[in-house]
CSV table of C-alpha atoms in Angstrom, one decimal:
chain,number,residue,atom,x,y,z
A,220,GLY,CA,68.1,6.7,107.0
A,221,ALA,CA,69.6,8.0,103.8
A,222,VAL,CA,70.2,5.2,101.3
A,223,VAL,CA,72.3,5.4,98.1
A,224,SER,CA,72.3,2.7,95.5
A,225,GLN,CA,74.6,1.9,92.7
A,226,HIS,CA,73.9,-0.2,89.6
A,227,PRO,CA,75.4,-2.4,88.5
A,228,SER,CA,77.3,-3.8,91.5
A,229,ARG,CA,79.7,-5.7,89.2
A,230,VAL,CA,80.3,-5.3,85.5
A,231,ILE,CA,82.7,-6.9,83.0
A,232,CYS,CA,83.2,-5.3,79.7
A,233,LYS,CA,85.5,-5.7,76.7
A,234,SER,CA,88.2,-3.2,76.0
A,235,GLY,CA,87.0,-0.4,73.7
A,236,THR,CA,83.4,-0.5,74.9
A,237,SER,CA,81.6,1.9,77.1
A,238,VAL,CA,79.9,1.2,80.4
A,239,LYS,CA,77.5,3.2,82.4
A,240,ILE,CA,77.2,3.2,86.2
A,241,GLU,CA,74.2,4.7,88.0
A,242,CYS,CA,74.1,6.3,91.4
A,243,ARG,CA,70.7,6.9,93.0
A,244,SER,CA,69.7,8.5,96.2
A,245,LEU,CA,66.6,6.5,97.2
A,246,ASP,CA,65.0,8.5,99.9
A,247,PHE,CA,66.3,12.0,99.6
A,248,GLN,CA,67.2,14.6,97.0
A,249,ALA,CA,70.9,15.3,96.3
A,250,THR,CA,71.9,18.3,94.4
A,251,THR,CA,75.5,17.2,94.7
A,252,MET,CA,77.0,13.8,94.2
A,253,PHE,CA,80.7,12.7,94.2
A,254,TRP,CA,82.4,10.0,92.2
A,255,TYR,CA,85.4,8.2,93.7
A,256,ARG,CA,87.7,5.6,92.5
A,257,GLN,CA,89.4,3.0,94.7
A,258,PHE,CA,92.2,0.7,93.6
A,259,PRO,CA,92.7,-2.6,95.4
A,260,LYS,CA,93.9,-2.0,99.0
A,261,LYS,CA,94.1,1.7,98.4
A,262,SER,CA,92.3,4.8,99.4
A,263,LEU,CA,89.4,6.6,97.7
A,264,MET,CA,90.4,9.2,95.2
A,265,LEU,CA,87.9,11.8,94.2
A,266,MET,CA,87.3,11.9,90.4
A,267,ALA,CA,84.6,14.5,90.1
A,268,THR,CA,81.9,16.5,91.7
A,269,SER,CA,78.5,16.1,90.0
A,270,ASN,CA,75.9,18.9,90.5
A,271,GLU,CA,72.4,18.6,89.3
A,272,GLY,CA,71.7,20.6,86.2
A,273,SER,CA,75.2,21.7,85.6
A,274,LYS,CA,78.5,20.4,84.3
A,275,ALA,CA,80.6,18.2,86.5
A,276,THR,CA,83.8,19.5,88.0
A,277,TYR,CA,86.7,17.1,87.5
A,278,GLU,CA,89.7,16.7,89.6
A,279,GLN,CA,93.1,17.3,88.2
A,280,GLY,CA,94.3,14.4,86.1
A,281,VAL,CA,90.9,12.9,85.4
A,282,GLU,CA,89.9,12.9,81.7
A,283,LYS,CA,86.5,14.4,81.4
A,284,ASP,CA,86.0,13.0,77.9
A,285,LYS,CA,86.7,9.5,79.2
A,286,PHE,CA,84.7,9.7,82.3
A,287,LEU,CA,81.4,11.3,81.4
A,288,ILE,CA,79.2,12.4,84.3
A,289,ASN,CA,75.5,13.3,83.9
A,290,HIS,CA,73.5,14.5,86.9
A,291,ALA,CA,70.1,14.7,85.2
A,292,SER,CA,67.9,14.7,88.2
A,293,LEU,CA,68.0,15.3,92.0
A,294,THR,CA,68.2,11.5,92.6
A,295,LEU,CA,70.4,10.2,89.8
A,296,SER,CA,73.9,10.7,88.6
A,297,THR,CA,75.6,8.5,86.0
A,298,LEU,CA,79.2,7.8,85.3
A,299,THR,CA,80.0,6.5,81.8
A,300,VAL,CA,83.5,5.1,81.2
A,301,THR,CA,84.0,5.5,77.5
A,302,SER,CA,86.3,3.3,75.4
A,303,ALA,CA,87.3,1.4,78.5
A,304,HIS,CA,90.8,-0.1,78.8
A,305,PRO,CA,92.1,-2.7,81.3
A,306,GLU,CA,93.7,0.1,83.4
A,307,ASP,CA,90.2,1.5,84.0
A,308,SER,CA,89.4,-1.6,86.0
A,309,SER,CA,88.7,-0.4,89.5
A,310,PHE,CA,86.1,0.0,92.2
A,311,TYR,CA,83.9,3.0,91.7
A,312,ILE,CA,82.0,4.6,94.6
A,313,CYS,CA,79.5,7.4,94.6
A,314,SER,CA,78.3,9.5,97.4
A,315,ALA,CA,75.3,11.8,97.6
A,316,VAL,CA,74.9,14.8,99.8
A,317,GLY,CA,71.7,15.2,101.7
A,318,SER,CA,70.1,18.2,103.3
A,319,GLY,CA,73.1,18.9,105.5
A,320,ASP,CA,76.6,18.4,104.2
A,321,GLU,CA,77.0,14.7,105.1
A,322,GLN,CA,77.9,12.4,102.3
A,323,TYR,CA,76.1,9.1,102.1
A,324,PHE,CA,78.0,6.4,100.1
A,325,GLY,CA,76.8,3.9,97.6
A,326,PRO,CA,77.9,0.3,97.8
A,327,GLY,CA,80.3,0.6,94.9
A,328,THR,CA,80.6,-0.9,91.5
A,329,ARG,CA,83.4,-3.2,90.5
A,330,LEU,CA,84.4,-2.7,86.9
A,331,THR,CA,86.6,-5.2,85.1
A,332,VAL,CA,87.8,-4.5,81.6
A,333,THR,CA,89.1,-7.5,79.7
B,439,ALA,CA,95.6,21.6,99.3
B,440,GLN,CA,94.8,19.3,102.2
B,441,THR,CA,96.7,16.1,103.0
B,442,VAL,CA,95.7,13.4,105.4
B,443,THR,CA,98.2,10.9,106.7
B,444,GLN,CA,97.6,7.6,108.3
B,445,SER,CA,100.9,6.1,109.4
B,446,GLN,CA,99.7,2.7,110.4
B,447,PRO,CA,98.9,0.5,107.4
B,448,GLU,CA,97.8,-2.4,109.6
B,449,MET,CA,96.8,-2.9,113.2
B,450,SER,CA,95.7,-5.9,115.3
B,451,VAL,CA,93.8,-6.0,118.5
B,452,GLN,CA,92.3,-8.7,120.6
B,453,GLU,CA,88.6,-8.8,121.2
B,454,ALA,CA,87.5,-6.7,124.2
B,455,GLU,CA,90.7,-4.7,124.1
B,456,THR,CA,91.2,-1.0,123.2
B,457,VAL,CA,93.0,0.2,120.1
B,458,THR,CA,94.0,3.6,118.8
B,459,LEU,CA,94.3,4.5,115.1
B,460,SER,CA,96.4,7.6,114.2
B,461,CYS,CA,95.7,10.3,111.8
B,462,THR,CA,97.4,13.6,111.1
B,463,TYR,CA,96.4,16.2,108.5
B,464,ASP,CA,97.7,19.4,107.0
B,465,THR,CA,95.6,22.4,106.1
B,466,SER,CA,95.6,26.1,106.1
B,467,GLU,CA,91.9,26.2,106.6
B,468,SER,CA,90.5,27.2,110.0
B,469,ASN,CA,86.9,25.8,109.6
B,470,TYR,CA,86.6,22.2,108.7
B,471,TYR,CA,85.4,18.7,109.6
B,472,LEU,CA,87.2,15.5,110.3
B,473,PHE,CA,85.8,12.1,109.9
B,474,TRP,CA,86.5,8.4,110.5
B,475,TYR,CA,85.0,6.0,108.0
B,476,LYS,CA,84.9,2.2,108.2
B,477,GLN,CA,85.0,0.0,105.1
B,478,PRO,CA,84.3,-3.6,105.9
B,479,PRO,CA,84.9,-6.4,103.4
B,480,SER,CA,81.6,-5.5,101.8
B,481,ARG,CA,83.3,-2.3,100.7
B,482,GLN,CA,80.4,-0.2,101.9
B,483,MET,CA,81.7,3.1,103.5
B,484,ILE,CA,80.2,3.7,106.9
B,485,LEU,CA,80.6,6.9,108.9
B,486,VAL,CA,82.0,6.1,112.3
B,487,ILE,CA,82.4,9.5,113.8
B,488,ARG,CA,82.6,13.2,112.9
B,489,GLN,CA,84.3,16.1,114.5
B,490,GLU,CA,83.8,19.8,113.8
B,491,ALA,CA,87.1,21.7,114.1
B,492,TYR,CA,85.5,24.6,116.0
B,493,LYS,CA,84.4,22.3,118.8
B,494,GLN,CA,87.0,21.7,121.5
B,495,GLN,CA,85.1,18.7,122.9
B,496,ASN,CA,86.1,15.4,121.5
B,497,ALA,CA,83.4,13.5,119.7
B,498,THR,CA,82.2,10.2,121.0
B,499,GLU,CA,79.9,7.5,119.6
B,500,ASN,CA,79.4,4.6,121.9
B,501,ARG,CA,82.6,2.6,121.8
B,502,PHE,CA,84.3,5.0,119.4
B,503,SER,CA,85.9,8.3,120.5
B,504,VAL,CA,88.4,10.7,119.0
B,505,ASN,CA,91.3,12.7,120.4
B,506,PHE,CA,91.3,15.9,118.4
B,507,GLN,CA,94.4,18.0,118.8
B,508,LYS,CA,93.8,21.0,116.5
B,509,ALA,CA,97.2,22.7,117.1
B,510,ALA,CA,99.0,19.5,116.4
B,511,LYS,CA,96.7,18.7,113.5
B,512,SER,CA,96.1,15.2,114.9
B,513,PHE,CA,92.9,13.2,115.0
B,514,SER,CA,93.1,9.7,116.4
B,515,LEU,CA,90.3,7.2,116.8
B,516,LYS,CA,90.0,5.1,119.9
B,517,ILE,CA,88.0,1.9,119.7
B,518,SER,CA,87.1,0.5,123.1
B,519,ASP,CA,85.9,-3.1,123.8
B,520,SER,CA,86.9,-4.1,120.3
B,521,GLN,CA,84.5,-6.6,118.6
B,522,LEU,CA,85.1,-9.0,115.7
B,523,GLY,CA,82.7,-6.9,113.7
B,524,ASP,CA,85.1,-3.9,113.9
B,525,THR,CA,87.5,-5.7,111.5
B,526,ALA,CA,87.7,-3.4,108.6
B,527,MET,CA,89.7,-0.7,106.8
B,528,TYR,CA,89.5,2.6,108.6
B,529,PHE,CA,89.9,5.9,106.7
B,530,CYS,CA,90.5,9.3,108.2
B,531,ALA,CA,89.0,12.1,106.1
B,532,PHE,CA,89.0,15.9,105.9
B,533,MET,CA,86.4,18.2,104.6
B,534,LYS,CA,86.4,22.0,104.4
B,535,ASN,CA,83.4,23.7,105.9
B,536,THR,CA,82.1,25.8,103.1
B,537,GLY,CA,78.4,25.7,104.2
B,538,THR,CA,77.6,23.5,101.3
B,539,ALA,CA,78.7,20.1,100.0
B,540,SER,CA,82.4,19.8,99.8
B,541,LYS,CA,84.7,17.1,98.8
B,542,LEU,CA,86.4,14.6,101.2
B,543,THR,CA,90.1,14.0,101.2
B,544,PHE,CA,90.9,10.6,102.5
B,545,GLY,CA,94.0,9.1,104.2
B,546,THR,CA,95.5,5.9,103.0
B,547,GLY,CA,93.7,3.8,105.5
B,548,THR,CA,94.5,1.5,108.4
B,549,ARG,CA,93.5,-2.2,108.2
B,550,LEU,CA,92.3,-3.3,111.6
B,551,GLN,CA,92.1,-6.9,112.5
B,552,VAL,CA,90.2,-7.9,115.6
B,553,THR,CA,91.3,-11.4,116.9
B,554,LEU,CA,89.9,-13.8,119.4
């Protein structure tokens, strides 16, 4: 089946630093990947749509200069949280779209900013 | 814009019993998909069931079935013969059918606890 990985699974960083999260489709190519954010005991909120070879499309209210997305290949999208602050602490989940339109989700990355 | 509403923050069911989780949505689209996802404590999102809006027949997957009422914009999930492993957060989700990848809009979730 379609497998999506995320790395790292957990990361702790200091306020003001940047952290990169990788999302990989392991056994299929994904021209489109989505990045979601989930607060504790809350739903998933779409942050941006990542398309291979083009600029990401950000949802309203998401700062594109703070959450940098790069979809450099058909199997890899990265989310970089720049100048992280404690309020950026959250669970970040990616999904990748296979040959149809079904989204396959990664296991998520827990970011803690101290 | 689409909205998805899950009015039951928490539900509890005894093992082997049946439980129904509610979901309503609002959209002006005529062609779309609806989904139920399960998020266990591991946080991995797992697709439970999917319904195409143009199909009148309700989708079923083993112990999971839906009651899709398009006119009422209602999409409930029935879990039969509940098992301890069904304990999880359940999210209802909406996606426009654009022919290509499209974003999911999630409800707020229902936490289901299956008890002995």
